[in-house]
Short mmCIF file of C-alpha atoms and ligand atoms in Angstrom, two decimals:
data_model
loop_
_atom_site.label_atom_id
_atom_site.label_comp_id
_atom_site.label_asym_id
_atom_site.label_seq_id
_atom_site.Cartn_x
_atom_site.Cartn_y
_atom_site.Cartn_z
CA UNK A 1 77.70 32.30 9.39
CA UNK A 2 80.54 33.17 11.75
CA UNK A 3 79.84 36.83 13.95
CA UNK A 4 81.72 39.33 14.24
CA UNK A 5 82.24 40.41 17.96
CA UNK A 6 84.22 37.99 21.11
CA UNK A 7 84.09 39.13 24.75
CA UNK A 8 87.58 38.52 26.27
CA UNK A 9 88.63 39.05 29.58
CA UNK A 10 92.61 39.49 31.06
CA UNK A 11 93.03 36.84 34.41
CA UNK A 12 94.54 38.21 37.58
CA UNK A 13 98.15 36.76 37.06
CA UNK A 14 98.15 38.90 33.60
CA UNK A 15 96.51 41.74 34.46
CA UNK A 16 99.01 41.83 38.55
CA UNK A 17 102.26 41.01 36.30
CA UNK A 18 101.78 44.29 34.32
CA UNK A 19 101.42 42.57 31.03
CA UNK A 20 98.64 44.24 29.93
CA UNK A 21 99.67 46.64 27.19
CA UNK A 22 101.87 43.85 26.24
CA UNK A 23 98.88 41.39 25.81
CA UNK A 24 95.79 44.11 24.26
CA UNK A 25 99.36 44.96 21.39
CA UNK A 26 99.32 41.22 20.84
CA UNK A 27 95.32 41.21 20.64
CA UNK A 28 95.29 44.70 18.20
CA UNK A 29 97.71 43.59 15.99
CA UNK A 30 95.83 40.26 15.15
CA UNK A 31 93.39 43.41 13.81
CA UNK A 32 90.85 42.95 17.13
CA UNK A 33 89.75 45.93 16.65
CA UNK A 34 87.87 47.75 20.29
CA UNK A 35 84.58 47.76 20.80
CA UNK A 36 84.47 48.20 24.52
CA UNK A 37 87.03 48.06 27.75
CA UNK A 38 86.96 48.42 30.92
CA UNK A 39 89.49 47.66 34.49
CA UNK A 40 87.58 46.41 37.38
CA UNK A 41 87.43 43.42 40.20
CA UNK A 42 84.79 40.68 40.30
CA UNK A 43 83.60 39.91 44.07
CA UNK A 44 83.11 35.99 44.19
CA UNK A 45 79.76 36.55 43.55
CA UNK A 46 79.80 37.89 40.62
CA UNK A 47 82.50 35.55 39.28
CA UNK A 48 80.61 32.59 39.76
CA UNK A 49 77.95 33.82 38.27
CA UNK A 50 80.26 34.81 34.88
CA UNK A 51 81.47 30.71 35.33
CA UNK A 52 77.81 28.99 36.46
CA UNK A 53 78.85 26.41 33.56
CA UNK A 54 81.22 25.01 35.10
CA UNK A 55 79.91 24.83 38.43
CA UNK A 56 79.28 21.10 39.00
CA UNK A 57 83.19 21.19 38.22
CA UNK A 58 86.21 20.14 40.79
CA UNK A 59 87.66 23.48 39.47
CA UNK A 60 85.01 25.71 40.66
CA UNK A 61 86.10 27.01 43.63
CA UNK A 62 89.71 27.73 42.74
CA UNK A 63 88.46 30.55 39.38
CA UNK A 64 85.82 31.68 41.30
CA UNK A 65 88.59 32.56 44.07
CA UNK A 66 91.26 33.34 41.66
CA UNK A 67 89.37 35.10 38.98
CA UNK A 68 87.78 37.46 42.30
CA UNK A 69 91.56 37.54 43.35
CA UNK A 70 92.20 40.84 41.72
CA UNK A 71 91.40 43.47 38.90
CA UNK A 72 91.05 42.45 35.24
CA UNK A 73 90.27 43.53 32.49
CA UNK A 74 87.11 43.21 30.37
CA UNK A 75 86.63 43.72 26.22
CA UNK A 76 84.36 42.98 23.87
CA UNK A 77 86.13 42.37 20.12
CA UNK A 78 85.46 42.89 17.13
CA UNK A 79 86.71 41.02 13.55
CA UNK A 80 86.11 38.46 11.53
CA UNK A 81 84.77 35.36 12.78
CA UNK A 82 86.20 37.18 15.81
CA UNK A 83 84.91 33.75 17.94
CA UNK A 84 87.17 31.03 16.11
CA UNK A 85 90.24 33.82 15.35
CA UNK A 86 90.50 34.64 19.40
CA UNK A 87 90.13 31.48 20.24
CA UNK A 88 93.70 30.95 18.25
CA UNK A 89 95.49 33.67 18.85
CA UNK A 90 94.71 32.71 22.72
CA UNK A 91 96.35 29.10 22.10
CA UNK A 92 95.11 26.39 24.67
CA UNK A 93 93.60 26.31 27.07
CA UNK A 94 96.74 24.58 29.54
CA UNK A 95 99.88 26.79 28.48
CA UNK A 96 101.98 23.85 28.06
CA UNK A 97 99.60 23.45 24.95
CA UNK A 98 99.72 26.29 23.96
CA UNK A 99 100.66 26.66 20.36
CA UNK A 100 104.23 29.04 20.24
CA UNK A 101 103.60 32.87 19.33
CA UNK A 102 100.43 32.53 21.63
CA UNK A 103 98.65 35.02 23.97
CA UNK A 104 99.14 31.78 26.80
CA UNK A 105 102.61 30.42 26.15
CA UNK A 106 103.93 34.17 26.20
CA UNK A 107 102.32 34.67 29.42
CA UNK A 108 100.26 32.81 31.34
CA UNK A 109 101.72 30.28 33.08
CA UNK A 110 100.07 27.36 34.88
CA UNK A 111 96.10 25.86 33.77
CA UNK A 112 94.28 28.19 36.46
CA UNK A 113 95.92 30.71 35.81
CA UNK A 114 95.84 31.15 32.24
CA UNK A 115 96.35 34.64 31.58
CA UNK A 116 93.11 35.52 29.44
CA UNK A 117 89.19 34.46 28.70
CA UNK A 118 88.36 34.21 25.04
CA UNK A 119 83.75 33.30 24.36
CA UNK A 120 83.59 29.63 22.50
CA UNK A 121 80.69 30.52 20.20
CA UNK A 122 78.75 33.31 18.96
CA UNK A 123 76.64 32.60 21.21
CA UNK A 124 78.64 33.23 24.76
CA UNK A 125 79.96 35.52 23.11
CA UNK A 126 76.69 38.25 23.24
CA UNK A 127 76.22 37.26 27.00
CA UNK A 128 78.96 37.35 28.19
CA UNK A 129 79.49 40.88 26.72
CA UNK A 130 76.44 42.06 27.91
CA UNK A 131 76.86 40.71 30.94
CA UNK A 132 79.19 43.72 31.93
CA UNK A 133 78.27 46.47 29.03
CA UNK A 134 75.92 48.35 28.63
CA UNK A 135 74.92 49.76 25.27
CA UNK A 136 75.77 53.07 25.98
CA UNK A 137 80.11 51.60 26.78
CA UNK A 138 79.70 50.62 22.99
CA UNK A 139 81.90 51.95 20.23
P1 ATP B 201 88.53 30.60 29.18
O1 ATP B 201 86.23 29.90 29.54
O2 ATP B 201 89.40 30.35 31.10
O3 ATP B 201 88.82 31.02 28.04
P2 ATP B 201 88.56 28.01 28.07
O4 ATP B 201 87.85 28.08 27.83
O5 ATP B 201 89.95 27.70 27.26
O6 ATP B 201 89.04 29.14 29.35
P3 ATP B 201 87.76 26.09 29.74
O7 ATP B 201 86.90 24.65 29.56
O8 ATP B 201 86.05 27.42 29.49
O9 ATP B 201 88.57 26.92 29.23
O10 ATP B 201 88.00 26.02 31.61
C1 ATP B 201 87.29 27.04 32.10
C2 ATP B 201 88.38 28.13 32.35
O11 ATP B 201 88.43 26.85 33.90
C3 ATP B 201 89.62 27.61 32.14
O12 ATP B 201 90.83 28.78 31.53
C4 ATP B 201 91.45 27.31 33.33
O13 ATP B 201 91.66 28.72 34.52
C5 ATP B 201 90.03 26.94 35.00
N1 ATP B 201 90.54 25.28 34.20
C6 ATP B 201 89.95 25.00 32.81
N2 ATP B 201 89.75 23.45 33.92
C7 ATP B 201 90.44 23.26 34.39
C8 ATP B 201 91.43 22.57 35.38
N3 ATP B 201 91.27 21.07 35.48
N4 ATP B 201 92.53 22.91 36.60
C9 ATP B 201 91.89 23.39 37.10
N5 ATP B 201 91.88 24.39 35.99
C10 ATP B 201 90.69 24.69 35.70
MG1 MG B 202 85.03 28.48 28.45
#
Protein backbone atom coordinates (compact mmCIF):
# COMPACT_ATOMS: atom_id res chain seq x y z
CA UNK A 1 0.00 0.00 0.00
CA UNK A 2 1.29 3.46 -0.89
CA UNK A 3 2.44 5.62 2.02
CA UNK A 4 0.91 8.88 3.19
CA UNK A 5 4.11 10.94 3.62
CA UNK A 6 6.52 12.62 1.24
CA UNK A 7 9.39 15.07 1.60
CA UNK A 8 9.96 18.30 -0.33
CA UNK A 9 12.42 21.17 -0.61
CA UNK A 10 11.65 24.50 -2.23
CA UNK A 11 15.00 25.10 -3.90
CA UNK A 12 17.20 28.24 -3.72
CA UNK A 13 16.05 29.64 -7.10
CA UNK A 14 12.40 29.68 -6.01
CA UNK A 15 13.06 30.92 -2.46
CA UNK A 16 15.25 33.79 -3.71
CA UNK A 17 12.53 34.85 -6.17
CA UNK A 18 10.04 34.96 -3.27
CA UNK A 19 7.89 32.11 -4.64
CA UNK A 20 7.72 30.32 -1.27
CA UNK A 21 4.23 31.56 -0.42
CA UNK A 22 2.72 30.82 -3.84
CA UNK A 23 4.26 27.33 -3.92
CA UNK A 24 3.06 26.48 -0.41
CA UNK A 25 -0.40 27.72 -1.34
CA UNK A 26 -0.51 25.38 -4.35
CA UNK A 27 0.70 22.48 -2.20
CA UNK A 28 -1.94 23.12 0.49
CA UNK A 29 -4.72 23.64 -2.06
CA UNK A 30 -3.80 20.26 -3.58
CA UNK A 31 -4.70 18.69 -0.25
CA UNK A 32 -1.32 18.16 1.38
CA UNK A 33 -1.00 18.76 5.12
CA UNK A 34 2.27 20.19 6.45
CA UNK A 35 3.67 17.77 9.06
CA UNK A 36 6.99 19.61 9.52
CA UNK A 37 8.62 22.64 7.87
CA UNK A 38 11.67 24.91 8.17
CA UNK A 39 13.83 27.32 6.18
CA UNK A 40 17.56 26.69 6.21
CA UNK A 41 20.79 27.10 4.27
CA UNK A 42 22.50 23.82 3.40
CA UNK A 43 26.30 23.63 3.52
CA UNK A 44 27.91 22.11 0.41
CA UNK A 45 28.74 19.05 2.54
CA UNK A 46 25.12 18.57 3.60
CA UNK A 47 23.78 19.14 0.07
CA UNK A 48 26.32 16.59 -1.20
CA UNK A 49 25.18 14.09 1.39
CA UNK A 50 21.52 14.60 0.48
CA UNK A 51 22.17 14.02 -3.24
CA UNK A 52 24.82 11.29 -2.70
CA UNK A 53 22.90 8.92 -5.03
CA UNK A 54 23.89 11.24 -7.90
CA UNK A 55 27.61 11.35 -6.92
CA UNK A 56 28.79 9.73 -10.15
CA UNK A 57 26.59 11.87 -12.43
CA UNK A 58 28.21 14.67 -14.46
CA UNK A 59 25.87 17.29 -12.98
CA UNK A 60 26.60 16.40 -9.31
CA UNK A 61 29.02 19.30 -8.69
CA UNK A 62 26.65 21.83 -10.22
CA UNK A 63 23.72 20.38 -8.25
CA UNK A 64 25.56 20.57 -4.92
CA UNK A 65 26.77 24.11 -5.62
CA UNK A 66 23.26 25.24 -6.53
CA UNK A 67 21.54 23.56 -3.56
CA UNK A 68 23.98 25.23 -1.15
CA UNK A 69 23.81 28.64 -2.89
CA UNK A 70 20.91 30.05 -0.84
CA UNK A 71 18.02 29.30 1.47
CA UNK A 72 15.74 26.33 0.99
CA UNK A 73 12.43 25.45 2.64
CA UNK A 74 12.26 21.78 3.68
CA UNK A 75 8.99 20.08 4.60
CA UNK A 76 7.32 16.75 5.30
CA UNK A 77 3.88 16.52 3.69
CA UNK A 78 0.95 14.20 4.27
CA UNK A 79 -1.70 13.03 1.82
CA UNK A 80 -3.03 9.72 0.56
CA UNK A 81 -0.58 8.23 -1.98
CA UNK A 82 1.73 11.14 -1.10
CA UNK A 83 4.84 10.38 -3.19
CA UNK A 84 3.09 9.81 -6.51
CA UNK A 85 0.53 12.55 -5.94
CA UNK A 86 3.25 15.09 -5.14
CA UNK A 87 5.46 14.12 -8.10
CA UNK A 88 2.41 14.74 -10.29
CA UNK A 89 1.86 18.15 -8.69
CA UNK A 90 5.48 19.27 -9.26
CA UNK A 91 5.77 17.99 -12.85
CA UNK A 92 8.71 16.73 -14.91
CA UNK A 93 12.32 17.31 -13.77
CA UNK A 94 12.92 19.57 -16.77
CA UNK A 95 10.34 22.41 -16.62
CA UNK A 96 10.34 22.51 -20.43
CA UNK A 97 8.67 19.07 -20.31
CA UNK A 98 6.43 19.75 -17.30
CA UNK A 99 2.66 19.79 -17.73
CA UNK A 100 0.81 23.10 -17.67
CA UNK A 101 -0.14 24.16 -14.15
CA UNK A 102 2.49 22.05 -12.39
CA UNK A 103 4.78 23.75 -9.87
CA UNK A 104 7.86 23.33 -12.07
CA UNK A 105 6.02 24.64 -15.13
CA UNK A 106 4.90 27.72 -13.16
CA UNK A 107 8.02 28.47 -11.12
CA UNK A 108 11.12 26.66 -12.44
CA UNK A 109 13.59 28.23 -14.85
CA UNK A 110 15.70 25.27 -16.03
CA UNK A 111 16.60 21.61 -15.53
CA UNK A 112 19.23 22.58 -12.96
CA UNK A 113 17.20 25.34 -11.27
CA UNK A 114 13.91 23.52 -11.10
CA UNK A 115 12.28 25.16 -8.07
CA UNK A 116 11.32 22.11 -6.02
CA UNK A 117 12.24 18.60 -4.94
CA UNK A 118 9.89 15.69 -4.35
CA UNK A 119 10.81 12.25 -2.99
CA UNK A 120 10.71 9.44 -5.56
CA UNK A 121 9.67 6.54 -3.26
CA UNK A 122 8.18 5.89 0.18
CA UNK A 123 11.56 4.61 1.33
CA UNK A 124 13.38 7.77 0.20
CA UNK A 125 10.62 9.98 1.65
CA UNK A 126 11.34 8.47 5.07
CA UNK A 127 15.13 8.76 4.68
CA UNK A 128 14.90 12.37 3.46
CA UNK A 129 12.44 13.42 6.18
CA UNK A 130 14.74 11.93 8.81
CA UNK A 131 17.70 13.81 7.28
CA UNK A 132 16.07 17.14 8.17
CA UNK A 133 13.59 16.61 11.01
CA UNK A 134 13.56 15.04 14.47
CA UNK A 135 10.44 13.52 15.98
CA UNK A 136 9.94 16.67 18.09
CA UNK A 137 9.61 18.80 14.95
CA UNK A 138 6.71 16.81 13.46
CA UNK A 139 3.05 17.50 14.13
P1 LIG B 1 14.57 16.03 -7.38
O1 LIG B 1 15.28 14.82 -6.84
O2 LIG B 1 15.31 17.32 -7.15
O3 LIG B 1 13.13 16.08 -6.95
P2 LIG B 1 14.03 14.65 -9.80
O4 LIG B 1 13.76 13.47 -8.92
O5 LIG B 1 12.95 15.09 -10.71
O6 LIG B 1 14.48 15.90 -8.96
P3 LIG B 1 16.64 13.54 -10.25
O7 LIG B 1 16.93 12.60 -11.36
O8 LIG B 1 16.53 13.01 -8.85
O9 LIG B 1 15.34 14.37 -10.65
O10 LIG B 1 17.77 14.67 -10.28
C1 LIG B 1 18.02 15.49 -9.15
C2 LIG B 1 18.23 16.91 -9.61
O11 LIG B 1 19.44 16.98 -10.37
C3 LIG B 1 17.14 17.43 -10.53
O12 LIG B 1 16.09 18.04 -9.83
C4 LIG B 1 17.87 18.45 -11.39
O13 LIG B 1 17.88 19.73 -10.78
C5 LIG B 1 19.29 17.93 -11.42
N1 LIG B 1 19.50 17.26 -12.69
C6 LIG B 1 19.02 16.07 -13.09
N2 LIG B 1 19.44 15.73 -14.32
C7 LIG B 1 20.24 16.76 -14.71
C8 LIG B 1 21.00 17.04 -15.88
N3 LIG B 1 21.01 16.19 -16.92
N4 LIG B 1 21.69 18.21 -15.92
C9 LIG B 1 21.68 19.07 -14.88
N5 LIG B 1 20.98 18.87 -13.74
C10 LIG B 1 20.27 17.74 -13.66
MG1 LIG C 1 15.06 12.81 -7.42
